[in-house]
Amino acid sequence: MAKRTGDQCAVVREGGQATDGTDFEKWLRALERYMVAMDIQGPTRRCAVLLHLVGPDIADVSDSLPEEEAEGPEEDEFTRLKRKLVRYLVPRNNVVAERGKFQGMTMEPEEGLEEFLARLRTQILRCGYEPAQVNRELRDRCVLGSRGELQRKLVREAALKGDELNLEDVRRTARAHRDVMDLTTRLSGAPVPAATDGEAVQVDRLPLVTLSVNGRETEMLVDTGSPVSIVADGSIPGLKLRPSKMQLRSFTGQPVPVCGDATVQAEYGGQRKRLNVVVSSQLRHHPLLGRDWLREIRLDWRSLLQVSEASKLYK
């Protein structure tokens, strides 16, 4: 049996018949596919199958409803019957309420942006937005409904680009953020919490990336656990040191002497940035590329992960 309710008429398939519980229009689309598969032709036969499967209660109601007028010379009785049942069984959306629900949606704790976006796309179909508005509304909700560090990155990008920010920009930033988190997990074996000055990171498991720093090709260890990027004193040409009060320590807990900090010209994959770097007098390994540079330079994370995994095989 199916019935009309104040908020949502629902019918589901149980053994091919319609019962209370799910969207009637969805059930109707499934029925039409079934009719095509079974080669059920002719409007009279299709009407008979439809009225049989909706059940006797709805079939009786259908007989009591006024007949639909044809909206064109080609419209047959099956199309008119479908329209009559839809108008009776499927109440109109409360657009204001549906938009309010959409605007209140937020990302679940373990949910990625693509999963969140899929939920948003489902809900926005009920909101009655014009086609030109849909991507803009999805973009805004992805930014405002995201969580944690991802939201901070998206808000920062929105502030920089303004209304030129599009949905693909948001998805691209989210993918880059996911790649960073994946790399962190694979390097440490567990998610790494937000770092602060002075935290320790073991460097022998970090991947290398080659950048041009002040015109010199420089291999740097990608360290998502370090809040800053660090180079050894004298390793980069043209450094103009500024005093720094920053305190750092190695993964063994030993203090790392800091000479100061400087601004350098960094280039990678066609990207050119002026970035700050901390200079140490006793850095005993490759320079570190920390989270400050990762926020500014987009690395080829998939290649880094592949190289990192391959290098482990030959150790």
C-alpha positions as MATLAB code, in Angstrom:
seq = 'MAKRTGDQCAVVREGGQATDGTDFEKWLRALERYMVAMDIQGPTRRCAVLLHLVGPDIADVSDSLPEEEAEGPEEDEFTRLKRKLVRYLVPRNNVVAERGKFQGMTMEPEEGLEEFLARLRTQILRCGYEPAQVNRELRDRCVLGSRGELQRKLVREAALKGDELNLEDVRRTARAHRDVMDLTTRLSGAPVPAATDGEAVQVDRLPLVTLSVNGRETEMLVDTGSPVSIVADGSIPGLKLRPSKMQLRSFTGQPVPVCGDATVQAEYGGQRKRLNVVVSSQLRHHPLLGRDWLREIRLDWRSLLQVSEASKLYK';
ca = [
       0.000    0.000    0.000;
       1.199    3.530   -0.726;
      -0.164    6.710    0.733;
       0.339   10.430    0.570;
       2.062   12.141    3.500;
       2.604   15.766    4.362;
       6.363   15.835    3.817;
       7.393   13.040    1.444;
       5.444   10.445   -0.431;
       7.398    7.252   -0.384;
       7.149    4.045   -2.281;
       9.662    1.276   -2.598;
       9.841   -1.882   -4.555;
       9.158   -5.106   -2.723;
       8.989   -7.989   -5.148;
       8.210   -5.522   -7.952;
       5.319   -3.807   -6.147;
       5.153   -0.369   -4.594;
       4.868    0.058   -0.829;
       5.340    2.850    1.674;
       8.878    3.982    2.165;
      10.669    5.575   -0.773;
      10.497    8.192   -3.511;
       7.674    7.416   -5.951;
       9.378    9.109   -8.888;
      12.458    6.933   -8.391;
      10.259    3.827   -8.291;
       8.471    5.013  -11.424;
      11.745    5.370  -13.327;
      12.687    1.817  -12.304;
       9.297    0.603  -13.517;
       9.804    2.229  -16.916;
      13.177    0.513  -17.273;
      11.484   -2.780  -16.409;
       8.865   -2.183  -19.099;
      11.556   -1.546  -21.687;
      13.452   -4.687  -20.644;
      10.272   -6.797  -20.825;
       9.179   -5.168  -24.095;
       5.859   -4.019  -22.623;
       4.508   -1.749  -25.342;
       1.391    0.303  -25.896;
      -0.040    2.867  -23.458;
      -2.983    0.667  -22.420;
      -0.750   -2.266  -21.386;
       1.645    0.082  -19.598;
      -1.199    1.687  -17.651;
      -2.419   -1.755  -16.573;
       1.049   -2.796  -15.347;
       1.527    0.478  -13.481;
      -1.849    0.325  -11.721;
      -1.275   -3.316  -10.789;
       2.139   -2.638   -9.251;
       1.169    0.455   -7.257;
      -1.337   -1.711   -5.431;
      -5.135   -1.721   -5.154;
      -5.411    1.246   -2.776;
      -3.575    3.670   -5.054;
      -5.279    2.167   -8.108;
      -8.669    2.921   -6.508;
      -7.545    6.462   -5.675;
      -6.385    6.922   -9.259;
      -9.868    6.036  -10.512;
     -11.365    8.749   -8.287;
      -8.964   11.502   -9.407;
      -9.907   13.795  -12.297;
      -8.375   12.860  -15.607;
      -5.383   14.854  -16.811;
      -5.779   16.854  -19.976;
      -3.327   16.094  -22.751;
      -0.540   18.669  -22.963;
       0.127   17.909  -26.616;
      -1.192   15.872  -29.524;
       1.472   13.186  -29.026;
       0.776   12.613  -25.310;
      -0.736    9.208  -24.583;
      -2.804    7.890  -21.655;
       0.239    6.337  -19.924;
       1.989    9.718  -19.752;
      -1.196   11.334  -18.385;
      -1.574    8.577  -15.766;
       2.013    9.052  -14.601;
       1.503   12.801  -14.262;
      -1.735   12.310  -12.313;
      -0.122    9.913   -9.834;
       2.973   12.077   -9.410;
       0.840   15.132   -8.632;
      -1.091   13.167   -6.036;
       1.744   11.190   -4.448;
       4.680   13.595   -4.626;
       4.214   16.838   -2.694;
       6.035   19.938   -3.854;
       9.332   20.682   -2.194;
       9.439   23.385    0.447;
      12.271   25.248   -1.270;
      12.987   27.479    1.725;
      13.328   24.480    4.044;
      15.420   22.504    1.551;
      17.784   25.436    1.033;
      18.076   25.866    4.778;
      19.026   22.207    5.105;
      21.575   22.590    2.293;
      23.142   25.678    3.879;
      23.471   23.843    7.195;
      25.295   20.792    5.812;
      28.831   20.188    7.100;
      31.518   17.605    6.449;
      31.462   14.542    8.692;
      34.616   13.839   10.774;
      35.863   10.948    8.584;
      34.473   12.282    5.308;
      36.524   13.551    2.366;
      35.513   16.519    0.269;
      34.388   14.361   -2.665;
      32.016   12.381   -0.421;
      30.741   15.636    1.094;
      30.250   17.096   -2.383;
      28.228   14.031   -3.433;
      25.840   14.622   -0.503;
      25.609   18.301   -1.408;
      24.775   17.469   -5.033;
      21.926   15.218   -3.901;
      20.461   17.869   -1.607;
      20.820   20.779   -4.029;
      18.510   19.022   -6.488;
      15.689   19.772   -4.025;
      16.587   23.451   -3.639;
      15.271   24.895   -6.892;
      18.399   26.849   -7.773;
      18.860   28.075  -11.326;
      21.484   26.056  -13.259;
      23.874   29.024  -13.233;
      23.702   29.162   -9.420;
      24.358   25.503   -8.671;
      28.173   25.394   -8.915;
      28.536   28.647   -6.991;
      26.336   27.348   -4.160;
      28.246   24.050   -4.121;
      31.551   25.947   -4.033;
      30.471   28.100   -1.088;
      29.100   25.155    0.886;
      32.271   23.112    0.286;
      34.342   25.960    1.716;
      32.096   26.832    4.654;
      31.095   23.261    5.457;
      34.588   21.752    5.424;
      36.640   21.141    8.562;
      39.971   21.833   10.229;
      43.090   22.513    8.196;
      41.271   21.903    4.903;
      38.792   24.660    5.702;
      41.615   27.052    6.598;
      43.248   26.356    3.232;
      39.992   26.827    1.336;
      39.114   30.049    3.152;
      42.612   31.375    2.440;
      42.231   30.546   -1.252;
      38.760   32.120   -1.331;
      40.183   35.305    0.189;
      42.883   35.418   -2.498;
      40.693   34.648   -5.524;
      37.353   36.095   -4.451;
      34.479   35.204   -6.758;
      36.952   33.876   -9.334;
      37.345   30.791   -7.140;
      35.424   27.958   -8.788;
      34.349   24.498   -7.704;
      37.236   22.815   -9.521;
      39.703   25.037   -7.617;
      38.136   23.838   -4.365;
      38.336   20.187   -5.427;
      41.954   20.597   -6.554;
      42.952   22.154   -3.214;
      41.171   19.354   -1.351;
      42.987   16.701   -3.405;
      46.336   18.350   -2.658;
      45.449   18.434    1.048;
      44.453   14.763    0.936;
      47.750   13.873   -0.758;
      49.688   15.679    1.985;
      47.767   13.774    4.658;
      48.271   10.473    2.804;
      51.995   11.129    2.594;
      52.131   11.961    6.290;
      50.317    8.745    7.158;
      52.526    6.581    4.944;
      55.730    8.088    6.293;
      54.852    7.897    9.959;
      52.471    4.944   10.031;
      49.806    7.094   11.707;
      48.228   10.523   11.227;
      50.509   13.325   12.423;
      48.888   16.027   14.593;
      49.393   19.725   13.898;
      53.005   20.608   14.628;
      54.474   23.438   16.663;
      57.938   24.916   16.795;
      60.272   22.482   18.505;
      58.591   19.246   17.421;
      60.781   16.365   16.302;
      60.657   14.465   13.004;
      62.724   11.476   11.932;
      64.348   12.465    8.637;
      65.642    9.177    7.217;
      62.147    8.203    6.022;
      61.331   11.438    4.189;
      61.201   11.754    0.371;
      63.449   14.105   -1.600;
      62.353   16.790   -4.029;
      64.626   18.963   -6.186;
      63.983   22.707   -6.382;
      65.939   25.712   -7.582;
      66.735   27.908   -4.566;
      68.392   31.237   -5.374;
      69.403   29.708   -8.705;
      71.004   26.559   -7.237;
      69.494   23.094   -7.749;
      68.798   21.895   -4.213;
      67.524   18.551   -2.943;
      65.198   19.016    0.021;
      63.537   16.504    2.328;
      59.752   16.930    2.310;
      58.873   17.099    6.003;
      55.153   17.548    6.668;
      55.894   17.449   10.392;
      58.125   20.527   10.364;
      56.381   23.912   10.615;
      59.288   25.647    8.839;
      61.796   25.003    6.051;
      65.456   24.762    7.125;
      68.778   24.989    5.245;
      72.378   24.802    6.416;
      74.410   27.985    6.697;
      76.455   28.451    3.515;
      74.471   25.904    1.473;
      72.450   28.482   -0.478;
      74.052   31.422   -2.315;
      73.008   34.994   -1.634;
      71.453   34.494    1.812;
      70.900   37.713    3.757;
      70.357   36.617    7.336;
      67.934   38.279    9.726;
      67.970   37.655   13.498;
      65.594   34.915   14.671;
      64.421   33.770   18.107;
      63.074   30.458   16.804;
      64.014   27.324   18.762;
      64.217   23.967   16.976;
      65.201   20.445   17.960;
      66.019   17.268   16.035;
      64.087   13.985   16.146;
      66.463   12.851   18.914;
      65.508   15.868   20.999;
      68.797   17.724   20.511;
      68.645   21.516   19.955;
      69.269   22.664   16.378;
      71.281   25.919   16.409;
      69.565   28.687   14.440;
      71.670   31.418   12.812;
      68.667   33.404   11.617;
      66.218   33.406    8.745;
      66.281   34.703    5.179;
      64.116   35.177    2.094;
      64.945   33.098   -0.993;
      63.681   32.678   -4.542;
      62.315   29.128   -4.926;
      61.275   27.538   -8.232;
      59.544   24.211   -8.841;
      57.494   22.914  -11.759;
      57.002   26.344  -13.294;
      56.099   27.899   -9.932;
      58.235   30.779   -8.675;
      57.881   32.025   -5.090;
      59.738   34.258   -2.634;
      59.766   32.275    0.607;
      61.269   32.461    4.067;
      63.743   29.845    5.264;
      65.393   29.171    8.630;
      69.199   28.880    8.534;
      71.019   26.474   10.866;
      74.749   26.247   11.534;
      74.657   22.499   12.241;
      72.146   20.894    9.873;
      73.549   17.374    9.303;
      71.250   16.231    6.527;
      69.506   17.600    3.455;
      67.586   20.877    3.795;
      64.030   20.437    5.051;
      61.005   21.580    3.058;
      58.406   22.188    5.761;
      54.739   23.064    5.908;
      55.358   26.777    5.360;
      56.645   26.044    1.836;
      54.075   23.297    1.252;
      51.348   25.902    1.660;
      52.870   27.927   -1.175;
      54.275   25.335   -3.605;
      52.230   22.508   -5.082;
      54.370   19.411   -5.342;
      53.828   16.350   -7.523;
      52.729   14.238   -4.556;
      51.931   11.094   -6.502;
      55.439   10.960   -7.953;
      56.908   11.625   -4.510;
      54.918    8.759   -3.009;
      55.989    6.394   -5.787;
      59.660    7.362   -5.433;
      59.443    7.077   -1.641;
      57.940    3.584   -1.832;
      60.454    2.468   -4.476;
      63.416    3.732   -2.447;
      62.303    1.640    0.547;
      62.549   -1.518   -1.566;
      66.265   -0.982   -2.176;
      67.290   -0.118    1.386;
];
